[in-house]
Coordinates of N, CA and C in Angstrom, one line a residue:
X1342 N 0.8 -1.2 0.0 CA 0.0 0.0 0.0 C 0.9 1.3 0.0
X1343 N 0.6 2.2 -0.9 CA 1.4 3.4 -1.0 C 1.3 4.2 0.2
X1344 N 2.3 5.1 0.4 CA 2.2 5.9 1.6 C 1.0 6.9 1.6
X1345 N 0.6 7.4 0.5 CA -0.5 8.2 0.4 C -1.8 7.5 0.8
X1346 N -1.9 6.3 0.4 CA -3.1 5.5 0.7 C -3.1 5.2 2.2
X1347 N -2.0 4.9 2.8 CA -1.9 4.6 4.2 C -2.3 5.9 5.0
X1348 N -1.9 7.0 4.5 CA -2.3 8.3 5.2 C -3.8 8.5 5.1
X1349 N -4.3 8.2 3.9 CA -5.8 8.4 3.8 C -6.5 7.4 4.7
X1350 N -6.0 6.2 4.8 CA -6.7 5.2 5.7 C -6.7 5.7 7.1
X1351 N -5.6 6.3 7.5 CA -5.5 6.8 8.9 C -6.5 7.9 9.1
X1352 N -6.6 8.8 8.2 CA -7.5 9.9 8.3 C -8.9 9.4 8.4
X1353 N -9.3 8.5 7.5 CA -10.6 7.9 7.5 C -10.9 7.2 8.9
X1354 N -10.0 6.4 9.3 CA -10.1 5.6 10.6 C -10.4 6.6 11.8
X1355 N -9.8 7.8 11.7 CA -9.8 8.7 12.9 C -11.0 9.7 12.7
X1356 N -11.8 9.6 11.7 CA -12.8 10.5 11.4 C -14.2 9.9 11.6
X1357 N -15.2 10.7 12.0 CA -16.5 10.2 12.3 C -17.6 11.1 11.7
X1358 N -17.2 12.1 11.0 CA -18.2 13.0 10.3 C -17.6 13.3 8.9
X1359 N -17.3 12.3 8.2 CA -16.8 12.5 6.8 C -17.8 13.0 5.9
X1360 N -17.5 14.0 5.0 CA -18.3 14.4 3.9 C -17.5 14.2 2.6
X1361 N -18.2 13.7 1.6 CA -17.5 13.5 0.3 C -18.1 14.5 -0.7
X1362 N -17.3 15.3 -1.3 CA -17.7 16.2 -2.4 C -17.2 15.7 -3.7
X1363 N -18.1 15.3 -4.6 CA -17.6 14.6 -5.8 C -18.2 15.2 -7.1
X1364 N -17.5 14.8 -8.2 CA -17.9 15.3 -9.5 C -17.8 14.1 -10.5
X1365 N -17.7 14.5 -11.8 CA -17.9 13.5 -12.9 C -16.9 12.4 -12.8
X1366 N -15.7 12.7 -12.3 CA -14.6 11.6 -12.2 C -15.0 10.5 -11.4
X1367 N -16.0 10.6 -10.5 CA -16.4 9.5 -9.7 C -17.2 8.5 -10.5
X1368 N -17.8 8.9 -11.6 CA -18.6 8.0 -12.4 C -17.9 7.6 -13.7
X1369 N -16.8 8.1 -14.0 CA -16.1 7.7 -15.3 C -15.7 6.2 -15.2
X1370 N -15.4 5.8 -14.0 CA -15.0 4.3 -13.9 C -16.3 3.4 -14.1
X1371 N -17.4 4.0 -14.1 CA -18.7 3.2 -14.4 C -19.0 3.3 -15.8
X1372 N -18.2 4.1 -16.6 CA -18.5 4.2 -18.0 C -19.2 5.4 -18.5
X1373 N -19.5 6.3 -17.5 CA -20.1 7.6 -17.9 C -19.1 8.6 -18.2
X1374 N -19.1 9.2 -19.5 CA -18.0 10.2 -19.8 C -18.2 11.5 -19.1
X1375 N -17.1 12.1 -18.7 CA -17.2 13.4 -18.1 C -17.3 14.5 -19.2
X1376 N -17.3 15.7 -18.8 CA -17.6 16.8 -19.7 C -16.3 17.4 -20.3
X1377 N -15.2 17.4 -19.5 CA -14.1 18.2 -19.9 C -12.8 17.4 -20.1
X1378 N -12.8 16.1 -19.9 CA -11.6 15.4 -20.2 C -11.4 15.2 -21.7
X1379 N -10.3 14.6 -22.1 CA -10.0 14.5 -23.5 C -11.0 13.8 -24.3
X1380 N -11.6 12.7 -23.7 CA -12.7 12.0 -24.4 C -14.1 12.3 -23.8
X1381 N -14.2 13.4 -23.1 CA -15.4 13.8 -22.5 C -16.4 14.3 -23.5
X1382 N -17.6 14.6 -23.0 CA -18.7 15.1 -23.9 C -18.4 16.4 -24.7
X1383 N -17.5 17.2 -24.0 CA -17.2 18.5 -24.7 C -16.3 18.3 -25.8
X1384 N -15.7 17.2 -26.0 CA -14.8 16.9 -27.1 C -15.4 16.0 -28.2
X1385 N -16.6 15.7 -28.0 CA -17.3 14.8 -29.0 C -18.0 15.7 -30.0
X1386 N -18.2 15.1 -31.2 CA -18.8 15.9 -32.3 C -20.3 15.9 -32.1
X1387 N -20.9 17.1 -32.3 CA -22.4 17.2 -32.2 C -22.8 18.4 -33.0
X1388 N -24.0 18.5 -33.3 CA -24.5 19.6 -34.1 C -24.3 21.0 -33.5
X1389 N -24.5 21.0 -32.2 CA -24.3 22.2 -31.4 C -23.3 21.9 -30.2
X1390 N -22.6 22.9 -29.7 CA -21.7 22.6 -28.5 C -22.6 22.1 -27.3
X1391 N -22.2 21.2 -26.6 CA -23.0 20.7 -25.4 C -23.3 21.8 -24.5
X1392 N -22.4 22.8 -24.3 CA -22.8 23.9 -23.4 C -24.0 24.6 -23.9
X1393 N -24.2 24.7 -25.2 CA -25.3 25.4 -25.7 C -26.6 24.6 -25.6
X1394 N -26.4 23.3 -25.9 CA -27.6 22.4 -25.8 C -28.1 22.3 -24.4
X1395 N -27.2 22.2 -23.4 CA -27.7 22.0 -22.1 C -27.9 23.3 -21.3
X1396 N -28.5 24.3 -22.0 CA -28.9 25.6 -21.5 C -30.4 25.7 -21.4
X1397 N -30.9 26.5 -20.5 CA -32.3 26.8 -20.4 C -32.8 27.4 -21.7
X1398 N -32.1 28.3 -22.3 CA -32.5 29.0 -23.5 C -32.7 28.0 -24.6
X1399 N -31.7 27.1 -24.8 CA -31.8 26.1 -25.9 C -33.0 25.1 -25.6
X1400 N -33.1 24.7 -24.4 CA -34.2 23.8 -24.0 C -35.6 24.4 -24.4
X1401 N -35.7 25.7 -24.2 CA -37.0 26.3 -24.6 C -37.1 26.6 -26.1
X1402 N -36.0 26.9 -26.7 CA -36.1 27.3 -28.1 C -36.0 26.2 -29.1
X1403 N -35.3 25.1 -28.7 CA -35.1 23.9 -29.6 C -35.2 22.6 -28.8
X1404 N -36.4 22.4 -28.3 CA -36.6 21.2 -27.4 C -36.3 19.9 -28.1
X1405 N -36.6 19.8 -29.4 CA -36.4 18.5 -30.1 C -34.9 18.1 -30.1
X1406 N -34.1 19.1 -30.4 CA -32.6 18.8 -30.4 C -32.1 18.6 -29.0
X1407 N -32.7 19.3 -28.1 CA -32.3 19.1 -26.7 C -32.5 17.7 -26.3
X1408 N -33.7 17.2 -26.5 CA -34.0 15.8 -26.1 C -33.3 14.8 -26.9
X1409 N -33.0 15.0 -28.1 CA -32.2 14.1 -28.9 C -30.8 13.9 -28.3
X1410 N -30.2 15.0 -27.9 CA -28.9 15.0 -27.2 C -29.0 14.3 -25.8
X1411 N -30.1 14.7 -25.1 CA -30.3 14.3 -23.7 C -30.4 12.7 -23.7
X1412 N -31.2 12.2 -24.6 CA -31.3 10.7 -24.5 C -30.1 10.0 -24.9
X1413 N -29.3 10.6 -25.9 CA -28.1 9.9 -26.4 C -27.0 10.0 -25.5
X1414 N -26.8 11.1 -24.8 CA -25.6 11.4 -24.0 C -25.8 11.4 -22.5
X1415 N -27.0 11.7 -22.0 CA -27.2 11.9 -20.6 C -27.9 10.7 -19.9
X1416 N -28.6 9.9 -20.7 CA -29.2 8.7 -20.1 C -28.4 7.5 -20.4
X1417 N -27.9 6.9 -19.3 CA -27.1 5.7 -19.4 C -27.7 4.6 -18.6
X1418 N -28.6 3.8 -19.2 CA -29.4 2.8 -18.4 C -28.6 1.6 -17.9
X1419 N -27.5 1.3 -18.5 CA -26.8 0.1 -18.2 C -25.6 0.3 -17.2
X1420 N -25.4 1.5 -16.7 CA -24.2 1.7 -15.9 C -24.5 1.2 -14.4
X1421 N -23.4 0.8 -13.8 CA -23.5 0.3 -12.4 C -22.6 1.1 -11.5
X1422 N -22.8 1.1 -10.2 CA -21.9 1.8 -9.3 C -20.5 1.1 -9.3
X1423 N -19.5 1.9 -9.1 CA -18.2 1.3 -9.1 C -17.7 1.3 -7.6
X1424 N -16.4 1.0 -7.5 CA -15.8 0.8 -6.1 C -15.9 2.1 -5.3
X1425 N -15.8 3.2 -5.9 CA -16.0 4.5 -5.1 C -17.4 4.6 -4.5
X1426 N -18.4 4.4 -5.4 CA -19.8 4.5 -4.9 C -20.0 3.5 -3.8
X1427 N -19.5 2.3 -3.9 CA -19.8 1.3 -3.0 C -19.1 1.5 -1.6
X1428 N -17.8 2.0 -1.7 CA -17.1 2.3 -0.5 C -17.8 3.4 0.3
X1429 N -18.2 4.5 -0.4 CA -18.9 5.6 0.3 C -20.2 5.1 1.0
X1430 N -20.9 4.3 0.3 CA -22.1 3.7 0.9 C -21.8 2.9 2.1
X1431 N -20.7 2.2 2.1 CA -20.3 1.4 3.2 C -20.0 2.2 4.4
X1432 N -19.2 3.3 4.1 CA -18.9 4.3 5.2 C -20.1 4.9 5.9
X1433 N -21.1 5.2 5.1 CA -22.4 5.7 5.6 C -23.0 4.7 6.5
X1434 N -23.1 3.4 6.1 CA -23.7 2.4 6.8 C -23.0 2.1 8.2
X1435 N -21.7 2.4 8.1 CA -20.9 2.2 9.3 C -20.9 3.4 10.3
X1436 N -21.6 4.5 9.8 CA -21.7 5.7 10.7 C -20.6 6.6 10.6
X1437 N -19.7 6.4 9.6 CA -18.5 7.3 9.5 C -18.7 8.5 8.5
X1438 N -19.5 8.2 7.5 CA -19.8 9.3 6.5 C -21.2 9.9 6.7
X1439 N -21.2 11.2 6.8 CA -22.5 11.9 7.1 C -23.2 12.2 5.8
X1440 N -22.5 12.6 4.7 CA -23.2 13.0 3.5 C -22.3 13.0 2.3
X1441 N -23.0 12.8 1.2 CA -22.3 13.0 -0.1 C -22.9 14.2 -0.8
X1442 N -22.0 15.1 -1.2 CA -22.4 16.2 -2.0 C -21.9 16.0 -3.4
X1443 N -22.8 15.9 -4.4 CA -22.4 15.5 -5.7 C -22.8 16.4 -6.8
X1444 N -22.0 16.6 -7.8 CA -22.4 17.4 -9.0 C -23.0 16.5 -10.1
X1445 N -23.0 15.2 -9.8 CA -23.4 14.2 -10.8 C -24.9 14.1 -10.8
X1446 N -25.5 13.7 -11.9 CA -26.9 13.5 -12.0 C -27.4 12.1 -12.3
X1447 N -26.4 11.2 -12.2 CA -26.7 9.8 -12.6 C -27.3 8.9 -11.6
X1448 N -27.4 9.3 -10.3 CA -28.1 8.5 -9.3 C -27.3 7.3 -8.9
X1449 N -26.0 7.2 -9.2 CA -25.3 5.9 -8.9 C -25.0 5.8 -7.4
X1450 N -24.9 7.0 -6.7 CA -24.6 6.9 -5.2 C -25.8 6.2 -4.6
X1451 N -27.0 6.6 -5.0 CA -28.2 5.9 -4.4 C -28.3 4.5 -4.8
X1452 N -28.0 4.2 -6.0 CA -28.0 2.8 -6.5 C -27.0 1.9 -5.7
X1453 N -25.9 2.5 -5.2 CA -24.9 1.8 -4.4 C -25.4 1.6 -2.9
X1454 N -26.4 2.4 -2.6 CA -27.0 2.3 -1.2 C -26.8 3.5 -0.3
X1455 N -26.3 4.6 -0.8 CA -26.1 5.8 -0.1 C -27.5 6.4 0.1
X1456 N -27.7 7.0 1.3 CA -29.0 7.6 1.6 C -29.0 9.1 1.7
X1457 N -28.0 9.7 2.3 CA -27.9 11.2 2.4 C -27.0 11.7 1.3
X1458 N -27.7 12.1 0.2 CA -27.0 12.5 -1.0 C -27.6 13.8 -1.5
X1459 N -26.8 14.9 -1.5 CA -27.2 16.2 -2.0 C -26.8 16.3 -3.5
X1460 N -27.8 16.2 -4.3 CA -27.5 16.3 -5.8 C -27.6 17.7 -6.3
X1461 N -26.5 18.4 -6.3 CA -26.5 19.8 -6.6 C -27.1 20.2 -8.0
X1462 N -26.9 19.3 -8.9 CA -27.4 19.5 -10.3 C -28.6 18.7 -10.7
X1463 N -29.2 18.1 -9.7 CA -30.4 17.3 -10.0 C -30.2 15.9 -10.3
X1464 N -31.2 15.2 -11.0 CA -31.0 13.8 -11.3 C -31.8 13.4 -12.5
X1465 N -31.3 12.5 -13.3 CA -32.0 12.0 -14.5 C -33.1 11.1 -14.1
X1466 N -33.2 10.7 -12.8 CA -34.2 9.8 -12.4 C -35.5 10.5 -11.9
X1467 N -35.4 11.9 -12.0 CA -36.6 12.6 -11.6 C -37.0 13.5 -12.8
X1468 N -38.2 13.5 -13.2 CA -38.7 14.3 -14.3 C -40.1 14.7 -13.9
X1469 N -40.5 15.9 -14.4 CA -41.9 16.4 -14.0 C -42.5 17.1 -15.1
X1470 N -43.8 17.1 -15.1 CA -44.6 17.8 -16.1 C -44.6 19.3 -15.8
X1471 N -44.4 20.1 -16.7 CA -44.3 21.6 -16.5 C -45.7 22.2 -16.3
X1472 N -46.7 21.4 -16.6 CA -48.1 22.0 -16.4 C -48.7 21.4 -15.1
X1473 N -48.8 20.1 -15.0 CA -49.5 19.5 -13.9 C -48.6 19.1 -12.7
X1474 N -47.3 19.0 -13.0 CA -46.4 18.6 -12.0 C -46.2 17.1 -11.8
X1475 N -46.9 16.3 -12.6 CA -46.8 14.8 -12.4 C -45.4 14.3 -12.5
X1476 N -45.0 13.4 -11.7 CA -43.7 12.8 -11.7 C -43.6 11.7 -12.8
X1477 N -42.5 11.7 -13.5 CA -42.2 10.7 -14.5 C -40.8 10.1 -14.3
X1478 N -40.6 8.8 -14.4 CA -39.4 8.2 -14.0 C -38.4 8.1 -15.2
X1479 N -37.2 7.5 -14.9 CA -36.2 7.4 -15.9 C -36.6 6.6 -17.1
X1480 N -37.3 5.5 -17.0 CA -37.7 4.7 -18.1 C -38.7 5.5 -19.0
X1481 N -39.5 6.3 -18.4 CA -40.4 7.1 -19.2 C -39.7 8.0 -20.2
X1482 N -38.6 8.6 -19.7 CA -37.8 9.5 -20.5 C -37.0 8.7 -21.6
X1483 N -36.5 7.6 -21.2 CA -35.7 6.8 -22.1 C -36.5 6.3 -23.2
X1484 N -37.8 5.9 -23.0 CA -38.6 5.3 -24.0 C -39.4 6.3 -24.8
X1485 N -39.4 7.6 -24.4 CA -40.2 8.6 -25.1 C -39.5 9.0 -26.4
X1486 N -40.3 9.6 -27.2 CA -39.7 10.1 -28.5 C -40.1 11.5 -28.7
X1487 N -39.2 12.2 -29.4 CA -39.5 13.7 -29.6 C -39.4 14.4 -28.3
X1488 N -40.4 15.3 -28.1 CA -40.5 16.0 -26.8 C -41.4 15.2 -25.9
X1489 N -40.9 14.7 -24.7 CA -41.7 13.9 -23.8 C -42.9 14.7 -23.4
X1490 N -44.0 14.0 -23.4 CA -45.3 14.7 -23.2 C -46.1 14.0 -22.1
X1491 N -46.6 14.7 -21.2 CA -47.5 14.1 -20.1 C -48.9 13.8 -20.6
X1492 N -49.6 13.1 -19.9 CA -51.0 12.8 -20.3 C -51.9 14.0 -20.4
X1493 N -51.5 15.1 -19.6 CA -52.2 16.3 -19.6 C -51.9 17.2 -20.8
X1494 N -50.8 16.8 -21.6 CA -50.4 17.5 -22.7 C -49.2 18.4 -22.5
X1495 N -48.7 18.5 -21.2 CA -47.6 19.3 -20.9 C -46.3 18.7 -21.2
X1496 N -45.2 19.5 -21.4 CA -43.9 18.9 -21.7 C -43.3 18.4 -20.4
X1497 N -42.6 17.3 -20.4 CA -41.9 16.7 -19.2 C -40.5 17.1 -19.2
X1498 N -40.1 17.8 -18.2 CA -38.7 18.4 -18.1 C -37.9 17.5 -17.1
X1499 N -36.7 17.2 -17.5 CA -35.8 16.5 -16.5 C -35.5 17.4 -15.3
X1500 N -35.4 16.8 -14.1 CA -35.1 17.6 -13.0 C -33.6 17.8 -12.8
X1501 N -33.0 18.3 -13.8 CA -31.6 18.6 -13.8 C -31.4 20.1 -14.0
X1502 N -30.3 20.6 -13.4 CA -30.0 22.0 -13.5 C -29.3 22.3 -14.8
X1503 N -29.9 23.1 -15.7 CA -29.3 23.4 -16.9 C -28.5 24.7 -16.7
X1504 N -27.6 25.0 -17.7 CA -27.0 26.3 -17.7 C -28.0 27.4 -17.7
X1505 N -27.8 28.5 -17.0 CA -28.7 29.6 -16.8 C -29.7 29.4 -15.7
X1506 N -29.8 28.2 -15.1 CA -30.7 27.9 -14.1 C -30.0 27.9 -12.7
X1507 N -30.7 28.2 -11.7 CA -30.1 28.3 -10.3 C -30.2 26.9 -9.6
X1508 N -29.4 26.7 -8.6 CA -29.4 25.5 -7.8 C -30.6 25.6 -6.8
X1509 N -31.0 24.4 -6.4 CA -32.1 24.3 -5.5 C -31.7 24.8 -4.1
X1510 N -32.4 25.7 -3.5 CA -32.0 26.3 -2.2 C -31.9 25.2 -1.1
X1511 N -32.9 24.3 -1.0 CA -32.9 23.3 0.0 C -31.7 22.4 -0.1
X1512 N -31.3 22.0 -1.3 CA -30.2 21.1 -1.5 C -28.9 21.8 -1.2
X1513 N -28.7 23.0 -1.6 CA -27.5 23.8 -1.3 C -27.4 24.0 0.2
X1514 N -28.5 24.3 0.9 CA -28.4 24.6 2.4 C -28.0 23.3 3.1
X1515 N -28.6 22.1 2.7 CA -28.2 20.9 3.3 C -26.8 20.5 3.1
X1516 N -26.3 20.8 1.9 CA -24.9 20.5 1.6 C -24.0 21.4 2.4
X1517 N -24.3 22.7 2.6 CA -23.5 23.6 3.3 C -23.4 23.2 4.8
X1518 N -24.6 22.8 5.4 CA -24.6 22.3 6.8 C -23.7 21.1 7.0
X1519 N -23.8 20.2 6.0 CA -23.0 19.0 6.2 C -21.5 19.3 6.1
X1520 N -21.1 20.1 5.1 CA -19.7 20.4 4.9 C -19.2 21.2 6.1
X1521 N -20.0 22.1 6.6 CA -19.5 22.9 7.7 C -19.3 22.1 9.0
X1522 N -20.0 21.0 9.1 CA -20.0 20.1 10.3 C -19.0 19.0 10.2
X1523 N -18.4 18.8 9.0 CA -17.5 17.7 8.8 C -16.2 17.8 9.5
X1524 N -15.7 16.6 9.9 CA -14.3 16.6 10.5 C -13.3 16.1 9.5
X1525 N -13.8 15.7 8.3 CA -12.9 15.3 7.2 C -13.7 15.5 5.9
X1526 N -13.1 16.3 5.0 CA -13.7 16.6 3.7 C -12.9 15.9 2.7
X1527 N -13.5 15.0 1.9 CA -12.8 14.4 0.8 C -13.4 14.9 -0.5
X1528 N -12.5 15.5 -1.3 CA -13.0 16.0 -2.6 C -12.5 15.0 -3.7
X1529 N -13.4 14.5 -4.5 CA -12.9 13.5 -5.4 C -13.6 13.6 -6.8
X1530 N -12.8 13.3 -7.8 CA -13.3 13.3 -9.2 C -13.9 14.6 -9.7
X1531 N -13.3 15.7 -9.3 CA -13.8 17.0 -9.8 C -12.6 17.9 -10.0
X1532 N -12.7 18.7 -11.0 CA -11.6 19.7 -11.3 C -12.0 21.1 -10.6
X1533 N -13.2 21.1 -10.0 CA -13.7 22.3 -9.3 C -13.8 23.5 -10.3
X1534 N -14.3 23.2 -11.5 CA -14.5 24.2 -12.5 C -15.9 24.8 -12.5
X1535 N -16.8 24.0 -11.9 CA -18.2 24.4 -12.0 C -18.7 25.2 -10.8
X1536 N -19.1 26.4 -11.0 CA -19.6 27.3 -10.0 C -21.1 27.4 -10.1
X1537 N -21.9 27.6 -9.1 CA -21.4 27.9 -7.7 C -21.1 26.6 -6.9
X1538 N -21.3 25.4 -7.5 CA -21.0 24.2 -6.7 C -19.7 24.2 -6.1
X1539 N -18.6 24.5 -6.8 CA -17.3 24.4 -6.3 C -17.0 25.3 -5.1
X1540 N -17.8 26.4 -5.0 CA -17.6 27.3 -3.9 C -18.1 26.8 -2.6
X1541 N -18.9 25.7 -2.6 CA -19.4 25.2 -1.3 C -18.3 24.6 -0.4
X1542 N -17.2 24.2 -1.0 CA -16.1 23.7 -0.1 C -15.5 24.8 0.8
X1543 N -15.8 26.0 0.5 CA -15.3 27.1 1.3 C -16.0 27.1 2.7
X1544 N -17.1 26.4 2.9 CA -17.7 26.3 4.2 C -17.1 25.3 5.1
X1545 N -16.1 24.5 4.6 CA -15.5 23.5 5.4 C -14.6 24.2 6.5
X1546 N -14.8 23.8 7.8 CA -14.1 24.4 8.9 C -13.0 23.5 9.5
X1547 N -13.0 22.2 9.0 CA -12.0 21.3 9.6 C -10.6 21.5 9.1
X1548 N -9.7 20.7 9.7 CA -8.3 20.9 9.4 C -7.7 19.9 8.4
X1549 N -8.5 18.8 8.2 CA -8.0 17.8 7.3 C -8.8 17.8 5.9
X1550 N -8.1 18.0 4.9 CA -8.7 18.1 3.5 C -8.0 17.2 2.6
X1551 N -8.7 16.3 1.9 CA -8.2 15.3 1.0 C -8.7 15.6 -0.4
X1552 N -7.8 15.6 -1.4 CA -8.1 15.8 -2.8 C -7.7 14.5 -3.6
X1553 N -8.7 13.9 -4.2 CA -8.4 12.7 -5.1 C -8.9 13.0 -6.5
X1554 N -8.0 13.3 -7.4 CA -8.4 13.6 -8.8 C -7.2 13.3 -9.7
X1555 N -7.6 12.8 -10.9 CA -6.5 12.4 -11.9 C -5.8 13.5 -12.4
X1556 N -6.4 14.7 -12.5 CA -5.7 15.9 -13.0 C -5.7 17.0 -12.1
X1557 N -5.0 18.1 -12.4 CA -5.0 19.3 -11.5 C -6.3 19.9 -11.4
X1558 N -6.6 20.6 -10.3 CA -7.9 21.3 -10.1 C -7.7 22.7 -10.4
X1559 N -8.9 23.4 -10.6 CA -8.9 24.8 -11.0 C -8.5 25.8 -9.9
X1560 N -8.5 25.2 -8.6 CA -8.3 26.1 -7.5 C -7.0 25.7 -6.7
X1561 N -6.4 26.7 -6.0 CA -5.3 26.4 -5.2 C -5.8 26.0 -3.8
X1562 N -5.9 24.7 -3.6 CA -6.4 24.3 -2.3 C -5.3 23.9 -1.4
X1563 N -5.5 24.2 -0.1 CA -4.4 23.8 0.9 C -4.8 22.4 1.4
X1564 N -4.9 21.5 0.5 CA -5.2 20.1 0.9 C -4.0 19.4 1.5
X1565 N -4.2 18.8 2.6 CA -3.1 18.1 3.3 C -2.7 16.9 2.6
X1566 N -3.6 16.3 1.8 CA -3.3 15.1 1.1 C -3.9 15.1 -0.3
X1567 N -3.0 15.0 -1.3 CA -3.4 15.0 -2.7 C -3.0 13.7 -3.3
X1568 N -4.0 13.0 -3.9 CA -3.7 11.7 -4.6 C -4.2 11.8 -6.1
X1569 N -3.3 11.6 -7.0 CA -3.7 11.8 -8.4 C -3.8 10.4 -9.1
X1570 N -4.8 9.6 -8.6 CA -5.2 8.3 -9.1 C -6.7 8.3 -9.3
X1571 N -7.2 7.3 -10.1 CA -8.6 7.2 -10.2 C -9.3 6.9 -8.8
X1572 N -10.4 7.5 -8.5 CA -10.9 7.5 -7.2 C -11.4 6.1 -6.8
X1573 N -12.0 5.4 -7.7 CA -12.4 4.0 -7.4 C -11.3 3.1 -7.0
X1574 N -10.2 3.3 -7.7 CA -9.0 2.5 -7.5 C -8.4 2.9 -6.1
X1575 N -8.5 4.1 -5.7 CA -8.0 4.6 -4.4 C -8.9 4.0 -3.3
X1576 N -10.2 4.3 -3.4 CA -11.0 3.9 -2.2 C -11.2 2.4 -2.1
X1577 N -11.0 1.7 -3.2 CA -11.1 0.2 -3.1 C -10.0 -0.4 -2.2
X1578 N -8.9 0.4 -2.0 CA -7.8 -0.1 -1.2 C -8.0 0.1 0.3
X1579 N -9.1 0.8 0.7 CA -9.3 1.1 2.1 C -10.2 0.1 2.7

């Protein structure tokens, strides 16, 4: 076991209020592409740039193209939780981990068994009619064609935060409370490029900060431990 992993193990063993803050890199080992890596969604060919398609303006002005992209690139029905998801769920069951704060919308943390998950950018597993508010599940969206339509005739919108949309206040407040109360904050699988989500780590008051990410992050963090390996590979050793 490498020295960095040994140090991480000691930190985890001595902590009882761990909070994990994660991004796309947590799910890449499950086969979900991230947005900014070399082979991520932002580097794949499409009729419009993904940043444009995944905006509120585009959703309203060109919903057919929005949903064509959404079904093809955002819905991944066959993916499974990886070692990182499973280890975090285990820590929660053992009473060591208080919460997961995630920028991902894939629902893999819950599929792995995690209960307290603050999904800053929403979830592909929740969809609602913009007229009557009726809930529609993942399979409804996957099997729909064109613009998903409710029985009442309203358009069904994914409960995900698009560009130009604000984060949910309740989710943000819950994430802030958890981060502020943590005795160990582990940041994993994120380059901390996405705001305001990345700014939430400023609420951490503890002395131990761990960063696990394959590439450099966008901010100068005073992390006591930095590990540049895939997060599933790292957590599976603990």
